Structure formats: structure tokens, C-alpha cells
Short mmCIF file of C-alpha atoms in Angstrom, two decimals:
data_model
loop_
_atom_site.label_atom_id
_atom_site.label_comp_id
_atom_site.label_asym_id
_atom_site.label_seq_id
_atom_site.Cartn_x
_atom_site.Cartn_y
_atom_site.Cartn_z
CA MET X 1 81.77 90.88 87.13
CA ASN X 2 85.45 91.79 87.27
CA PRO X 3 86.91 93.30 90.45
CA GLU X 4 87.90 96.97 90.40
CA ILE X 5 91.35 96.37 91.88
CA SER X 6 93.89 93.59 91.34
CA VAL X 7 96.46 93.28 94.11
CA VAL X 8 99.55 91.76 92.48
CA ILE X 9 101.88 89.87 94.82
CA THR X 10 104.98 88.13 93.47
CA LEU X 11 106.11 84.95 95.21
CA TYR X 12 109.58 83.62 95.80
CA GLN X 13 111.06 83.19 99.27
CA GLU X 14 108.45 84.82 101.54
CA GLY X 15 107.53 81.64 103.42
CA GLU X 16 105.30 82.10 106.46
CA LEU X 17 105.36 85.90 106.06
CA LEU X 18 103.10 85.55 103.02
CA GLY X 19 100.12 84.65 105.21
CA GLU X 20 100.35 87.92 107.12
CA THR X 21 100.59 89.81 103.83
CA ILE X 22 97.52 88.13 102.32
CA ASP X 23 95.53 88.60 105.54
CA SER X 24 96.24 92.33 105.41
CA VAL X 25 94.70 92.48 101.93
CA LEU X 26 91.67 90.43 102.92
CA ASP X 27 91.08 92.85 105.82
CA GLN X 28 90.83 95.93 103.58
CA THR X 29 87.88 98.28 104.06
CA PHE X 30 87.49 98.32 100.25
CA GLN X 31 86.44 94.81 99.25
CA ASN X 32 85.99 94.86 95.46
CA PHE X 33 89.38 93.32 94.69
CA GLU X 34 91.15 90.16 93.66
CA ILE X 35 94.58 88.92 94.73
CA VAL X 36 96.88 87.72 91.95
CA LEU X 37 99.73 85.61 93.32
CA VAL X 38 102.55 85.23 90.80
CA ASP X 39 104.60 82.07 91.36
CA ASN X 40 108.10 83.05 90.22
CA ASN X 41 109.69 79.64 90.91
CA ALA X 42 108.80 80.12 94.56
CA PHE X 43 110.12 78.02 97.43
CA PRO X 44 107.90 75.07 98.50
CA GLU X 45 106.82 76.69 101.80
CA THR X 46 105.72 79.84 99.98
CA ILE X 47 103.73 77.87 97.39
CA SER X 48 102.11 75.75 100.09
CA ILE X 49 100.82 78.84 101.89
CA ALA X 50 99.68 80.41 98.61
CA LYS X 51 97.72 77.28 97.66
CA SER X 52 96.14 77.13 101.11
CA TYR X 53 94.77 80.67 100.75
CA ALA X 54 93.70 80.12 97.13
CA GLY X 55 91.81 77.01 98.24
CA ARG X 56 90.03 78.90 101.02
CA PHE X 57 89.21 81.94 98.86
CA PRO X 58 88.85 80.61 95.29
CA ASP X 59 86.70 83.53 94.15
CA ARG X 60 89.16 86.06 95.52
CA ILE X 61 92.67 84.61 95.04
CA ARG X 62 94.37 83.24 91.92
CA ILE X 63 97.83 81.75 91.46
CA ILE X 64 99.53 82.21 88.10
CA LYS X 65 102.95 81.03 86.99
CA GLU X 66 105.93 82.97 85.60
CA THR X 67 108.96 80.76 84.99
CA VAL X 68 111.35 83.49 83.82
CA GLN X 69 113.19 84.38 87.00
CA GLY X 70 113.03 88.03 87.99
CA ILE X 71 110.78 90.59 89.62
CA CYS X 72 110.23 92.41 86.31
CA SER X 73 108.92 89.32 84.54
CA ALA X 74 106.79 88.34 87.54
CA ARG X 75 105.18 91.76 87.97
CA ASN X 76 104.53 92.13 84.25
CA THR X 77 102.77 88.77 84.11
CA GLY X 78 100.71 89.66 87.16
CA ILE X 79 99.67 93.00 85.67
CA ARG X 80 98.77 91.50 82.29
CA GLU X 81 96.74 88.69 83.86
CA SER X 82 94.88 91.01 86.23
CA ARG X 83 91.14 91.47 85.79
CA GLY X 84 90.90 94.77 87.63
CA ALA X 85 91.11 98.18 86.00
CA TYR X 86 93.42 99.27 88.83
CA ILE X 87 96.60 97.61 90.05
CA ALA X 88 98.00 97.68 93.58
CA LEU X 89 101.49 96.22 93.86
CA LEU X 90 102.53 94.50 97.07
CA ASP X 91 105.67 92.59 97.99
CA GLY X 92 104.97 89.24 99.60
CA ASP X 93 106.39 90.20 102.99
CA ASP X 94 104.92 93.70 103.39
CA ILE X 95 101.63 94.54 105.12
CA LEU X 96 98.76 96.84 104.20
CA LYS X 97 96.93 98.97 106.70
CA PRO X 98 93.15 98.47 106.37
CA GLY X 99 92.41 101.68 104.44
CA ARG X 100 95.06 101.54 101.74
CA LEU X 101 92.93 100.40 98.80
CA GLU X 102 89.98 102.60 99.77
CA ARG X 103 92.14 105.72 100.03
CA GLN X 104 94.12 105.12 96.85
CA ILE X 105 91.22 104.30 94.55
CA ALA X 106 89.31 107.35 95.84
CA VAL X 107 92.26 109.60 94.98
CA MET X 108 92.72 108.02 91.56
CA LYS X 109 89.03 108.36 90.67
CA GLY X 110 89.03 111.96 91.87
CA ARG X 111 92.18 112.75 89.88
CA PRO X 112 92.01 110.78 86.60
CA ASP X 113 95.00 112.77 85.32
CA LEU X 114 97.31 110.95 87.76
CA SER X 115 99.48 108.11 86.51
CA MET X 116 100.27 106.77 89.97
CA VAL X 117 99.10 107.13 93.55
CA THR X 118 101.50 106.18 96.33
CA CYS X 119 101.62 106.78 100.07
CA ILE X 120 104.08 107.19 102.89
CA HIS X 121 104.91 104.09 104.92
CA ASP X 122 106.24 102.77 108.21
CA ARG X 123 109.36 100.62 108.40
CA ILE X 124 108.91 97.65 110.72
CA SER X 125 111.22 94.99 112.12
CA PHE X 126 111.36 91.63 110.41
CA ASP X 127 109.18 90.02 113.09
CA ASN X 128 106.67 92.93 113.01
CA ARG X 129 107.19 93.56 116.71
CA GLU X 130 108.69 97.01 116.39
CA VAL X 131 108.08 100.10 114.27
CA LEU X 132 111.56 101.25 113.32
CA GLN X 133 110.55 104.44 111.51
CA GLN X 134 107.18 106.12 111.05
CA ASP X 135 105.80 108.15 108.15
CA VAL X 136 108.67 107.55 105.74
CA CYS X 137 108.36 109.55 102.54
CA GLY X 138 110.80 108.89 99.72
CA PRO X 139 114.42 107.73 99.89
CA SER X 140 116.20 107.67 103.24
CA ASP X 141 119.60 107.70 101.53
CA ALA X 142 121.00 111.21 100.92
CA THR X 143 122.42 110.32 97.51
CA TRP X 144 119.10 108.95 96.33
CA ARG X 145 117.37 112.13 97.50
CA GLN X 146 119.75 113.97 95.18
CA PHE X 147 118.92 111.52 92.41
CA GLU X 148 115.21 112.19 92.95
CA LYS X 149 115.70 115.92 92.37
CA GLU X 150 117.83 115.37 89.28
CA PHE X 151 115.50 112.77 87.76
CA ALA X 152 112.61 115.25 87.98
CA LYS X 153 114.60 117.66 85.80
CA LEU X 154 114.45 115.17 82.92
CA PHE X 155 110.81 116.23 82.47
CA ARG X 156 111.13 120.00 82.83
CA THR X 157 110.91 120.74 79.08
CA ARG X 158 107.53 118.99 78.88
CA PHE X 159 105.73 119.67 82.15
CA GLY X 160 105.10 122.59 84.51
CA LYS X 161 106.40 123.15 88.03
CA ASP X 162 103.38 121.70 89.82
CA TYR X 163 103.59 118.55 87.71
CA LEU X 164 107.33 118.20 88.37
CA ALA X 165 106.86 118.77 92.10
CA SER X 166 104.80 115.57 92.31
CA PHE X 167 107.73 113.34 91.29
CA SER X 168 109.05 111.12 94.06
CA PHE X 169 110.58 107.70 94.60
CA GLN X 170 108.44 105.40 96.73
CA PRO X 171 108.68 101.63 97.36
CA PRO X 172 106.71 99.32 95.02
CA SER X 173 104.39 98.16 97.81
CA THR X 174 102.84 101.64 97.72
CA PHE X 175 102.26 101.72 93.92
CA PHE X 176 98.67 102.10 92.72
CA PHE X 177 97.89 102.76 89.05
CA LYS X 178 95.57 102.01 86.16
CA LYS X 179 96.38 98.81 84.31
CA GLU X 180 96.04 100.52 80.93
CA THR X 181 98.49 103.27 81.95
CA ALA X 182 101.15 100.75 82.96
CA ILE X 183 100.74 98.90 79.68
CA LYS X 184 101.04 102.15 77.72
CA ALA X 185 104.22 102.94 79.68
CA GLY X 186 105.70 99.58 78.71
CA LEU X 187 105.53 97.82 82.11
CA PHE X 188 108.79 96.85 83.86
CA ASP X 189 111.94 96.62 81.74
CA LEU X 190 112.95 92.95 81.55
CA ARG X 191 116.59 93.91 81.10
CA LEU X 192 116.61 94.73 84.82
CA ASN X 193 115.81 91.16 85.89
CA PRO X 194 116.30 89.62 88.40
CA ARG X 195 115.96 92.90 90.34
CA TRP X 196 117.68 96.14 91.30
CA GLY X 197 116.51 99.57 90.16
CA GLU X 198 113.54 98.26 88.21
CA GLU X 199 110.96 100.19 90.26
CA VAL X 200 112.74 103.53 89.77
CA GLU X 201 113.06 102.99 86.03
CA PHE X 202 109.35 102.09 85.88
CA GLU X 203 108.44 105.24 87.83
CA THR X 204 110.30 107.46 85.36
CA ARG X 205 108.28 106.10 82.44
CA MET X 206 104.98 106.19 84.32
CA PHE X 207 105.59 109.86 85.12
CA GLU X 208 105.39 110.63 81.41
CA HIS X 209 101.75 109.56 81.49
CA GLY X 210 100.62 111.78 84.35
CA PRO X 211 101.72 113.33 87.65
CA PHE X 212 102.05 111.35 90.86
CA TYR X 213 100.27 111.86 94.15
CA CYS X 214 101.65 110.60 97.45
CA ILE X 215 98.96 110.29 100.13
CA PRO X 216 100.42 111.91 103.28
CA GLU X 217 99.28 109.03 105.46
CA SER X 218 101.10 105.79 106.25
CA LEU X 219 99.10 103.00 104.62
CA VAL X 220 101.80 100.33 104.27
CA LEU X 221 104.12 98.54 106.68
CA TYR X 222 107.43 97.95 104.92
CA ARG X 223 109.24 95.00 106.45
CA THR X 224 113.02 95.14 106.84
CA ASN X 225 115.00 92.01 106.04
CA SER X 226 116.17 89.61 108.70
CA PRO X 227 119.92 88.82 108.59
CA GLU X 228 119.06 85.50 106.95
CA ALA X 229 116.78 87.08 104.35
CA LYS X 230 119.33 89.77 103.58
CA LYS X 231 122.04 87.16 103.11
CA PHE X 232 119.80 85.23 100.73
CA LYS X 233 118.88 88.31 98.69
CA ASP X 234 122.54 89.26 98.50
CA SER X 235 123.30 85.78 97.18
CA GLN X 236 120.68 86.32 94.45
CA ILE X 237 122.37 89.48 93.26
CA PRO X 238 125.73 90.02 95.00
CA GLY X 239 127.22 93.46 95.46
CA GLN X 240 129.32 93.15 92.32
CA GLU X 241 126.26 92.25 90.27
CA ARG X 242 124.44 95.28 91.67
CA PHE X 243 127.13 97.55 90.30
CA LEU X 244 126.67 95.95 86.88
CA GLN X 245 122.90 96.48 87.25
CA ASP X 246 123.56 100.15 88.08
CA HIS X 247 125.45 100.50 84.81
CA LYS X 248 122.62 98.83 82.91
CA PHE X 249 120.04 101.05 84.63
CA PHE X 250 121.85 104.26 83.69
CA THR X 251 122.34 103.10 80.11
CA ILE X 252 118.60 102.40 79.83
CA LEU X 253 117.90 105.85 81.29
CA TRP X 254 120.19 107.47 78.71
CA GLU X 255 118.66 105.42 75.92
CA HIS X 256 115.20 106.73 76.80
CA PHE X 257 115.78 110.36 77.80
CA ALA X 258 118.76 111.59 75.79
CA PRO X 259 116.88 111.64 72.45
CA LEU X 260 113.91 113.54 73.92
CA SER X 261 115.64 116.88 74.54
CA LYS X 262 119.11 118.43 74.39
CA GLU X 263 118.40 119.89 77.82
CA ASN X 264 118.38 116.37 79.24
CA ILE X 265 122.06 115.86 78.41
CA PRO X 266 123.49 118.03 81.25
CA VAL X 267 120.98 116.47 83.65
CA LEU X 268 122.09 112.99 82.66
CA LYS X 269 125.71 114.08 83.08
CA LYS X 270 124.94 115.26 86.61
CA ILE X 271 123.17 112.00 87.43
CA ARG X 272 126.16 110.12 86.02
CA ALA X 273 128.60 112.11 88.17
CA LEU X 274 126.56 111.40 91.31
CA TRP X 275 126.38 107.73 90.40
CA LEU X 276 130.13 107.47 89.79
CA ARG X 277 130.77 108.96 93.22
CA ASP X 278 128.20 106.74 94.92
CA ILE X 279 129.50 103.52 93.37
CA GLY X 280 133.08 104.63 93.94
CA HIS X 281 132.25 105.11 97.61
CA ARG X 282 130.62 101.69 97.81
CA MET X 283 133.60 100.05 96.09
CA LEU X 284 135.91 101.41 98.79
CA VAL X 285 134.18 99.15 101.31
CA TYR X 286 135.89 96.19 99.59
CA ARG X 287 139.49 95.64 100.64
CA GLN X 288 140.32 94.95 96.99
CA GLY X 289 138.24 97.90 95.82
CA LYS X 290 140.64 100.79 96.41
CA SER X 291 141.85 101.13 92.83
CA ILE X 292 138.35 100.91 91.36
CA GLY X 293 136.79 103.18 94.00
CA ASP X 294 139.50 105.82 93.78
CA THR X 295 139.23 105.87 89.98
CA LEU X 296 135.43 106.19 89.98
CA ILE X 297 135.56 109.10 92.43
CA LYS X 298 138.20 110.78 90.28
CA ARG X 299 136.01 110.30 87.20
CA SER X 300 133.04 111.76 89.12
CA LEU X 301 135.07 114.86 89.90
CA LYS X 302 136.11 115.19 86.26
CA ALA X 303 132.46 114.88 85.20
CA ASP X 304 131.30 117.53 87.70
CA PRO X 305 134.28 119.56 88.99
CA GLY X 306 132.01 121.98 90.86
CA ASP X 307 130.68 119.41 93.33
CA ILE X 308 132.13 120.16 96.78
CA THR X 309 131.18 116.77 98.24
CA THR X 310 133.02 114.97 95.46
CA TRP X 311 136.10 117.12 96.07
CA LYS X 312 136.05 116.02 99.72
CA PHE X 313 135.79 112.37 98.68
CA TYR X 314 138.61 112.77 96.18
CA LEU X 315 140.99 114.37 98.70
CA LYS X 316 140.31 111.55 101.16
CA THR X 317 141.54 108.98 98.61
CA PHE X 318 145.08 110.24 99.26
CA PHE X 319 144.92 109.12 102.89
CA PRO X 320 146.43 105.73 103.86
CA HIS X 321 144.20 102.79 102.93
CA PHE X 322 143.89 101.53 106.51
CA LEU X 323 142.04 104.75 107.40
CA TYR X 324 139.31 104.25 104.80
CA PRO X 325 136.76 102.64 107.17
CA LYS X 326 136.94 105.68 109.44
CA ILE X 327 137.03 108.47 106.86
CA PHE X 328 134.52 106.86 104.48
CA TRP X 329 132.07 105.85 107.24
CA PHE X 330 132.00 102.06 107.25
CA GLN X 331 132.88 99.62 110.03
CA THR X 332 135.28 97.20 108.40
CA PHE X 333 136.50 96.09 104.99
CA ASN X 334 134.49 93.57 102.97
CA GLU X 335 136.88 90.73 102.18
CA GLN X 336 134.87 89.40 99.22
CA PRO X 337 137.12 89.11 96.13
CA LEU X 338 136.25 91.29 93.15
CA ASP X 339 136.93 88.61 90.57
CA LYS X 340 133.79 89.32 88.52
CA PHE X 341 135.11 92.67 87.36
CA ASP X 342 137.43 92.82 84.38
CA ARG X 343 140.52 94.97 84.76
CA ASP X 344 138.99 97.88 82.84
CA PHE X 345 135.73 98.06 84.80
CA GLN X 346 136.59 101.34 86.51
CA PHE X 347 136.93 102.95 83.09
CA LYS X 348 134.02 101.22 81.36
CA PHE X 349 131.51 101.78 84.16
CA LEU X 350 129.16 104.63 83.20
CA SER X 351 131.20 105.43 80.10
CA TRP X 352 130.20 108.52 78.12
CA PRO X 353 128.16 108.31 76.01
CA PRO X 354 126.67 105.34 77.87
CA ARG X 355 126.87 101.89 76.32
CA PHE X 356 125.97 98.48 77.68
CA LEU X 357 129.08 96.73 79.02
CA GLU X 358 128.75 93.83 76.61
CA GLU X 359 128.99 96.32 73.73
CA GLN X 360 132.29 97.77 74.96
CA LYS X 361 135.38 96.23 73.43
CA THR X 362 138.00 98.73 74.48
CA VAL X 363 138.76 100.96 77.43
CA THR X 364 136.72 104.18 77.41
#
């Protein structure tokens, strides 16, 4: 008999933290589950721990392989290979509280109209010795809270207010959904490999298949990165590459939502303006990023001239460069060279109408 729930955990560089993650699943109050470990070219220590658990719990834990590098490919393979009707995603360094699966499957069975059940979470230190923040619900970043509100508007021509009110961004380790719903939605978009923004893009498509419900109880411990882990993740997808991923994400968003309704166009324009300002702000952290950052903020203002915050940002760009750390709220300049950007990036980034960068031949 197949398990009701498949807990999908992707493997890469989790190392000894993976054991704590798996133990937290094995300790669930709801026991009709399997654990699907997806080896995404994982480091030897991670694989060794995974094999140890699979050997001890052969009826409960499986290891499958996905050679295409990237969280999208790994999660998709895990979902497809799952035997359960329900999927619980979990990153290999996060921890479940004992009642997560029991609470989420009960909600999903009681509300079959839902496309996804999530929950609030606690943020913990890397060594799990300290709770840094309790009962976190949604994005902590102010800009992403704005994005959340704007993204919900992309559905307003199709769904009512109560439906729209359920939309929220939550971390993947809280995601719980039916396997068939995720497959209907198209799973994770492989164009967003290796990672960055893939969970938000997935949420927007899942929302088309039913409202969300966030359980107002912390059922997941979300582990913050150690300095070493953060440095490694940044080496996987450096800051410059993240900006390119942001462009790709927005272009995919446009590609999906623009044809659905004319009313989505002004919403997408607002999202674009916010994104230009946000990336412009982040570019200013780089010592070599003044020209790009200033230009992106100016373009954001042109796209949405009524935004007071953007006006404040724009006026600050006229101050001397050495004051930027103070007036734009960062400690010191990042000295990393910006050699991966071509000279027209500040004009091509989030062009209108959106196009993938590789399709752009001239300045727009």
C-alpha cells in the first residue's frame, strides 16, 4: 500500500544537518509517509548520511538521482517519483515540528478546494541553539511584502476577495499540496535552475488551481545559513547571476500573465517598477554599481512616477558617491567587479515589453 504523504527532500551540501532533518520527519505524529531523498549531485558527506538512513529504514526512505543540477529539476523529479497522493516539501537543513504533517493533511482533507497548505515558521540559528524569530508569516523584506500584494492582483479578474486574501509567499519547507495539482500546474519551471525565485513562480501557478491556507501555528524550523554556507551558496549563484535570474523570473511572469487579461498589464508594470527600484538599490552596494543602480532607479521612477519612495531614492542618487553606504543603508561597498554585465545591462534589464536577455540584440 502506498503512503499518503511523500516528504521530498533535495540533497546537495547539507552534510551532517541532513540527519537532524530526517529525524524530524521520522518523529512526526502522522506516520503514513515516505521520505524521498533526491540526490542532486550531492557532496559525499551528504550522500553518506542519506545512505545510512535509507539502509536503516528501507521501507520508509528512498534515494533517487537527478543529475541535472538545480533545485527545480531535483524537486520535479522527487514529486514525479513520489508514491503519496500528497507532497510535503522540505529543504535538507530545515526541521519539522512533530505535528506538521498531521495538521497539514487534516486541513487539506477538510478543504479539498485548496491548492496548497502552508504554515508559519520559526527562524533558528545555524547550530539550532537559538530561535532568532518566532511565528514568521510571509516575507520579512518590505519590498517583497509589496510584491506579495501586487502579485495577488494578477488574479483579481478571475477570483473573489476571499480567494485573493489567501495568497501569500511562504518558504518551500512549509509547502504541502496534492501531487496531481502540482503536475497540473506544471511543477517548477526548469528555466529557473539552479535556484532563485523558483518557489515564488511555482506559487503563482499553484494559486490558479485553488486558494491557499496558511496554518497560524509554527510547524517548521527554518535554519539560517552559517557564514560558510552562505559563502558557498553565493558562489553557486553570485549576486550578478541573481540579477539575471530576476530578469528571467519577471519575463516568465509576463509570459504567463500578460495574455490572460488586459487588467494584468498595469499590475505587471507596477511589479516591474518595484523590481527596477529594488535591483537598482542592490546594485548601489557595489562600488562599480553606481551607474547601473542610478539608471535602474531612474527607470523605476519613469515607470511609476507616483511612487514617493522611488522619488526619495532618485533624489539620493545626486548625493556624492562616498555617502551611498549611509544614505542607502548598507555598511560598506562590495568590491566585487561587475564584469559579467554587458555595458547595456541597465537598459536591457526588465525591458518593456519583457524579453529574455539572450533575445535582446539592441539597447531597449
